[in-house]
Short mmCIF file of N, CA and C in Angstrom, two decimals:
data_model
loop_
_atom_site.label_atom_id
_atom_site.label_comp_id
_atom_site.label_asym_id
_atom_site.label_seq_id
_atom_site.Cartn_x
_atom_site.Cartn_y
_atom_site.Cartn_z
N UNK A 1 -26.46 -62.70 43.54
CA UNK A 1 -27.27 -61.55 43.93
C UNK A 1 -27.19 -60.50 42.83
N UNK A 2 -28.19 -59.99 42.50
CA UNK A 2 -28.09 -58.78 41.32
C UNK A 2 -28.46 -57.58 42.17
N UNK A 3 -27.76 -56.63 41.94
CA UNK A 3 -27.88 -55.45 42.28
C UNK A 3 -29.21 -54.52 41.65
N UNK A 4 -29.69 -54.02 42.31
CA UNK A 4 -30.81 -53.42 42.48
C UNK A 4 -30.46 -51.64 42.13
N UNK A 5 -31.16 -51.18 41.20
CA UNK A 5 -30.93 -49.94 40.88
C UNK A 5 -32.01 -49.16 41.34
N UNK A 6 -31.63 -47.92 42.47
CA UNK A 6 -32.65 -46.92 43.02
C UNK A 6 -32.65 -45.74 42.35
N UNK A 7 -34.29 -45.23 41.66
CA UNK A 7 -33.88 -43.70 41.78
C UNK A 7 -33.42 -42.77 43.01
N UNK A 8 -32.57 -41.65 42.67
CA UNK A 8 -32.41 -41.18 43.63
C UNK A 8 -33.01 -39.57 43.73
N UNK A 9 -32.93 -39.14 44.59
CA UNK A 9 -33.89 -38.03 44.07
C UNK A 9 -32.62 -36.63 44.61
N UNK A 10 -32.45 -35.46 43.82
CA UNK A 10 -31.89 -34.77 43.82
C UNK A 10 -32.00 -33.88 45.00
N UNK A 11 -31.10 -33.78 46.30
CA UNK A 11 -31.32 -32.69 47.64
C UNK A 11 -31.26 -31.49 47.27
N UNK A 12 -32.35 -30.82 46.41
CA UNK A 12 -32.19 -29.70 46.20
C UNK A 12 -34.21 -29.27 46.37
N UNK A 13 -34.24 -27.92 46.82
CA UNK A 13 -35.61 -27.67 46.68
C UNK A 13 -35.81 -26.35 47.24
N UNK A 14 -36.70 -25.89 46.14
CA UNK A 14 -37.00 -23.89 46.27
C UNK A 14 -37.53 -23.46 47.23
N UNK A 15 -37.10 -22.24 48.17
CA UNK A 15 -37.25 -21.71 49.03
C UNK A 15 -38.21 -20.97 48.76
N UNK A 16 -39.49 -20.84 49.70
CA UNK A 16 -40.75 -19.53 49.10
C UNK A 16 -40.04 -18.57 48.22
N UNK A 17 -38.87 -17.94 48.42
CA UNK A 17 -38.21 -16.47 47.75
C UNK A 17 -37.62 -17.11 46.24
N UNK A 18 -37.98 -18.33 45.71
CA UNK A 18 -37.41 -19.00 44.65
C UNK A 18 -35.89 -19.32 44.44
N UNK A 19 -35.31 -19.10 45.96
CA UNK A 19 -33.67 -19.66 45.95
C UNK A 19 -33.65 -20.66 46.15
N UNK A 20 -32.77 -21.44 45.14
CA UNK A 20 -32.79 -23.26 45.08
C UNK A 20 -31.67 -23.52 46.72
N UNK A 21 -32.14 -24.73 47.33
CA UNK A 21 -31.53 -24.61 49.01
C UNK A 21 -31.12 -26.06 48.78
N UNK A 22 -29.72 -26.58 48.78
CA UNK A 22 -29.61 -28.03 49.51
C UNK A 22 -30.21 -28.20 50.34
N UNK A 23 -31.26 -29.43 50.52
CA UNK A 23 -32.24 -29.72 51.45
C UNK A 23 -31.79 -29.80 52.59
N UNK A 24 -32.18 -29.62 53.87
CA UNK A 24 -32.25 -29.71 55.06
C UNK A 24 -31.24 -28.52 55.20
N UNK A 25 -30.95 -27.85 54.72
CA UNK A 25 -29.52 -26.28 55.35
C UNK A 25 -30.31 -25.18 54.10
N UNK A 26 -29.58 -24.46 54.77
CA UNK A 26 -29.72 -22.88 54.41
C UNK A 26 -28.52 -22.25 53.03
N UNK A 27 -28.02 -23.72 52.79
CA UNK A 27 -26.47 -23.42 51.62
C UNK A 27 -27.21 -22.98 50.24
N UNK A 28 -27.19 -22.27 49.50
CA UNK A 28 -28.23 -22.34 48.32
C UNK A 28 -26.99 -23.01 47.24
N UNK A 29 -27.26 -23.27 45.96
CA UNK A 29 -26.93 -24.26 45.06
C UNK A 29 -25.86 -23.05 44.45
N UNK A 30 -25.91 -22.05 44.60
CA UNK A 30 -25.32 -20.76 43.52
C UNK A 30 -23.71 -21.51 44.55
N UNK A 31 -23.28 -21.68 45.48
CA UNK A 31 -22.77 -21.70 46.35
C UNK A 31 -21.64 -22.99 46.29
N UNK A 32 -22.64 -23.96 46.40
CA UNK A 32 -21.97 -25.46 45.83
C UNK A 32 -21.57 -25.37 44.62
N UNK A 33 -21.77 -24.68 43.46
CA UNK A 33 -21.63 -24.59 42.15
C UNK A 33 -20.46 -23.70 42.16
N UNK A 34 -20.47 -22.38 42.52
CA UNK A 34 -19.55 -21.57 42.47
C UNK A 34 -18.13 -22.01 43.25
N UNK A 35 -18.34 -22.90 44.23
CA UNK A 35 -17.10 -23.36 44.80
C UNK A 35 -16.47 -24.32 44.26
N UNK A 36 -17.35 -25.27 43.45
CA UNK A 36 -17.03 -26.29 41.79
C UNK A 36 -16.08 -25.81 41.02
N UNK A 37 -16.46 -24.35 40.50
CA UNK A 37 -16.10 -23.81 39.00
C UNK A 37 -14.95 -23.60 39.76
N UNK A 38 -14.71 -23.03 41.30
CA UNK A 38 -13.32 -22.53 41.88
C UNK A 38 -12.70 -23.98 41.77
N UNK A 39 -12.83 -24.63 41.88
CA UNK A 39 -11.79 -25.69 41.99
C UNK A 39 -12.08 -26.87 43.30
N UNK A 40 -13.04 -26.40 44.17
CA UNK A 40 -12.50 -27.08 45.24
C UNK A 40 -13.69 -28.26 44.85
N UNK A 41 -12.80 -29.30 46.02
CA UNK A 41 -13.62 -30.93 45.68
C UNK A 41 -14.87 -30.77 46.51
N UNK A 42 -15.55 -31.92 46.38
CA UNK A 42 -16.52 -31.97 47.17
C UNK A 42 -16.43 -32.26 48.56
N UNK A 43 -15.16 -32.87 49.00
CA UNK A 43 -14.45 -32.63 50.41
C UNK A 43 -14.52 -31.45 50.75
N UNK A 44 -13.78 -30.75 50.46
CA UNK A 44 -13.13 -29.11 50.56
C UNK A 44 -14.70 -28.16 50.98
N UNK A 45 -15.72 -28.70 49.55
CA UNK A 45 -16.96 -27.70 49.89
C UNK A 45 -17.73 -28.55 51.30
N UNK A 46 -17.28 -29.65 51.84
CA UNK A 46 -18.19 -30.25 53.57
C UNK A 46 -17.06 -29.60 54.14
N UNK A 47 -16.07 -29.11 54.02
CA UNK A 47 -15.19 -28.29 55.25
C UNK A 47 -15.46 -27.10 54.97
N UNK A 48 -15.85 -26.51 54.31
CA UNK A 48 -16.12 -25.14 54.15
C UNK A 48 -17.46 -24.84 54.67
N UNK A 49 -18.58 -25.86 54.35
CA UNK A 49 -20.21 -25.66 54.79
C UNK A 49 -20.38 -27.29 55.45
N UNK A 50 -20.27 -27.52 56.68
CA UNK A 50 -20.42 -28.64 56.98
C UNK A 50 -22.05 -28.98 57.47
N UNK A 51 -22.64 -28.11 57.45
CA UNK A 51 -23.84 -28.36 57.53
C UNK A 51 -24.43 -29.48 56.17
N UNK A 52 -23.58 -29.53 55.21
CA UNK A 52 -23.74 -30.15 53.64
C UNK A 52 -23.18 -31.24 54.22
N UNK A 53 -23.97 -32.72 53.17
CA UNK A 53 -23.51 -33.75 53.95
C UNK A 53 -22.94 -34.41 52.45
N UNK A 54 -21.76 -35.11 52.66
CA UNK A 54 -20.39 -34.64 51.48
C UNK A 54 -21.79 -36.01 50.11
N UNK A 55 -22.43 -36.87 50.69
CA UNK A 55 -23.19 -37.60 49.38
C UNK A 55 -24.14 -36.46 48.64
N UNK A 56 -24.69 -35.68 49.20
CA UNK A 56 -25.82 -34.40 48.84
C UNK A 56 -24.90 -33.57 48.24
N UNK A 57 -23.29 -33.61 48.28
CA UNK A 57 -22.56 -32.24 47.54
C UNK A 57 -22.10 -33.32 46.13
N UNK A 58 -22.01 -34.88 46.00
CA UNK A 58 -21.86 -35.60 45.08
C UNK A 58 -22.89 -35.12 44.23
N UNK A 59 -24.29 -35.34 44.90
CA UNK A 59 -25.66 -35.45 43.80
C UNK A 59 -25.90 -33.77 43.56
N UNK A 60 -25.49 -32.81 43.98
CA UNK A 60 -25.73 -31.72 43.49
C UNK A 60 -24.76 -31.50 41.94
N UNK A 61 -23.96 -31.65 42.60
CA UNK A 61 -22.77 -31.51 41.21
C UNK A 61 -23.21 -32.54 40.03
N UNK A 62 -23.62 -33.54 40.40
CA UNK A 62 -24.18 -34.38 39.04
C UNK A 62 -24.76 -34.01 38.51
N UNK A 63 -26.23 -33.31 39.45
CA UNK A 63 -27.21 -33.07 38.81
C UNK A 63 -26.81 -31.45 37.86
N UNK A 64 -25.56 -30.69 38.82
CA UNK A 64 -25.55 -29.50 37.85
C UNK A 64 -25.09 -30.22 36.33
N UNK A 65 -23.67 -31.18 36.55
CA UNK A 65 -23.23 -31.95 35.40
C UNK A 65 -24.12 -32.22 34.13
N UNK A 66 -25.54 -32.51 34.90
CA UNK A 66 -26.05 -33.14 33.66
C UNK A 66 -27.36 -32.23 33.25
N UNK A 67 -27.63 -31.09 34.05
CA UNK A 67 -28.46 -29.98 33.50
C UNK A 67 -27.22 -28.31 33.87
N UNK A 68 -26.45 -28.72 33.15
CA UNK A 68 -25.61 -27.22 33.24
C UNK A 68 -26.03 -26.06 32.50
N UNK A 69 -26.84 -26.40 31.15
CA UNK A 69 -27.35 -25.11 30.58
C UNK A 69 -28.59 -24.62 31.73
N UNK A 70 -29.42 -25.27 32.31
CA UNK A 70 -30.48 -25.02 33.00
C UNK A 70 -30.03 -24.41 34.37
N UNK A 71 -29.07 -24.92 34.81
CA UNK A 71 -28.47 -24.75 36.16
C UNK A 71 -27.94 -22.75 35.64
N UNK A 72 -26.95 -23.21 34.66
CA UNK A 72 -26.19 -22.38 34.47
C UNK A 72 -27.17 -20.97 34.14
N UNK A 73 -28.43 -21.26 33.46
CA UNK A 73 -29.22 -20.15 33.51
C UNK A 73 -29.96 -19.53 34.86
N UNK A 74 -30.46 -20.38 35.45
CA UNK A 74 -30.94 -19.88 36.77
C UNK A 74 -29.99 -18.97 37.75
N UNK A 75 -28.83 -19.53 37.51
CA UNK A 75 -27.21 -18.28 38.58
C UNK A 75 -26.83 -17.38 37.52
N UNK A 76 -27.82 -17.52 36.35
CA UNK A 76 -27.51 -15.89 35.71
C UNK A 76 -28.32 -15.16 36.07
N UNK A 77 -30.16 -15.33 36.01
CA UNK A 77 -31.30 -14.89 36.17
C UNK A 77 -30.97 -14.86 38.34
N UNK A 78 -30.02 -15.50 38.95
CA UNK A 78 -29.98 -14.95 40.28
C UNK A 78 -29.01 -13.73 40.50
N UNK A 79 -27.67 -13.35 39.77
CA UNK A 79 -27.21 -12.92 39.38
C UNK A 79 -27.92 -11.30 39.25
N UNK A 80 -28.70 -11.42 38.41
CA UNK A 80 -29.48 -9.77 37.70
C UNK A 80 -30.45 -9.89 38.82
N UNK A 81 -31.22 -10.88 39.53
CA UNK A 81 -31.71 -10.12 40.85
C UNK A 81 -31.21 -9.83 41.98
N UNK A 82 -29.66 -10.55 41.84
CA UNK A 82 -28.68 -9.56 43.42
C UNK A 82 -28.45 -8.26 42.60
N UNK A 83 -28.34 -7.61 41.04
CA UNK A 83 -28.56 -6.68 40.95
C UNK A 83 -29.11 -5.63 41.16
N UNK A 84 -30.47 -6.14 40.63
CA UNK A 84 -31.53 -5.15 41.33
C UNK A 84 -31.93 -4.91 42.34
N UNK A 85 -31.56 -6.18 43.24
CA UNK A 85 -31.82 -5.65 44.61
C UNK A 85 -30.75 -4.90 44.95
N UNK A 86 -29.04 -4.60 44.92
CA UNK A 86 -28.21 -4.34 45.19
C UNK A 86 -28.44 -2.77 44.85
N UNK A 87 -29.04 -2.91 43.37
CA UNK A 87 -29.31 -0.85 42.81
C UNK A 87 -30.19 -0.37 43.75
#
């Protein structure tokens, strides 16, 4: 039997207000990412937000893995608009 390779498609997708949302919950990606850079596993972030289902916190982190300058720009550019909304 040969194994069969699927694309998979990334659970992530923009909210009208342009906040990137793990699909099906309300968790936005700034969130899963920021609890990454803290340290915790992808276990740790389904006990913390269990609404996240722990394969969707695998494919988020890959996908930050393998677009981190892009990722990493968008939670700067979200960043300066919790600013301005915050001033």
């Amino acid at each position: 039997m040969v194994l069969q390779i699927h694309a998979e498609t990334v659970p992530l997708d923009a909210a009208a207000n342009g906040v990137v949302l793990v699909c099906g919950t309300r968790v936005p990606l700034d969130t899963v990412v920021v609890a990454f850079h803290l340290g915790s596993t992808p276990e740790e972030i389904q006990q913390q937000y269990p609404t996240l289902q722990l394969v969707d916190i695998y494919a988020v982190i890959a996908y930050y893995l393998r677009h981190q300058d892009e990722v990493d720009e968008y939670l700067r550019q979200r960043e300066i608009q919790r600013g301005i909304v915050r001033a």
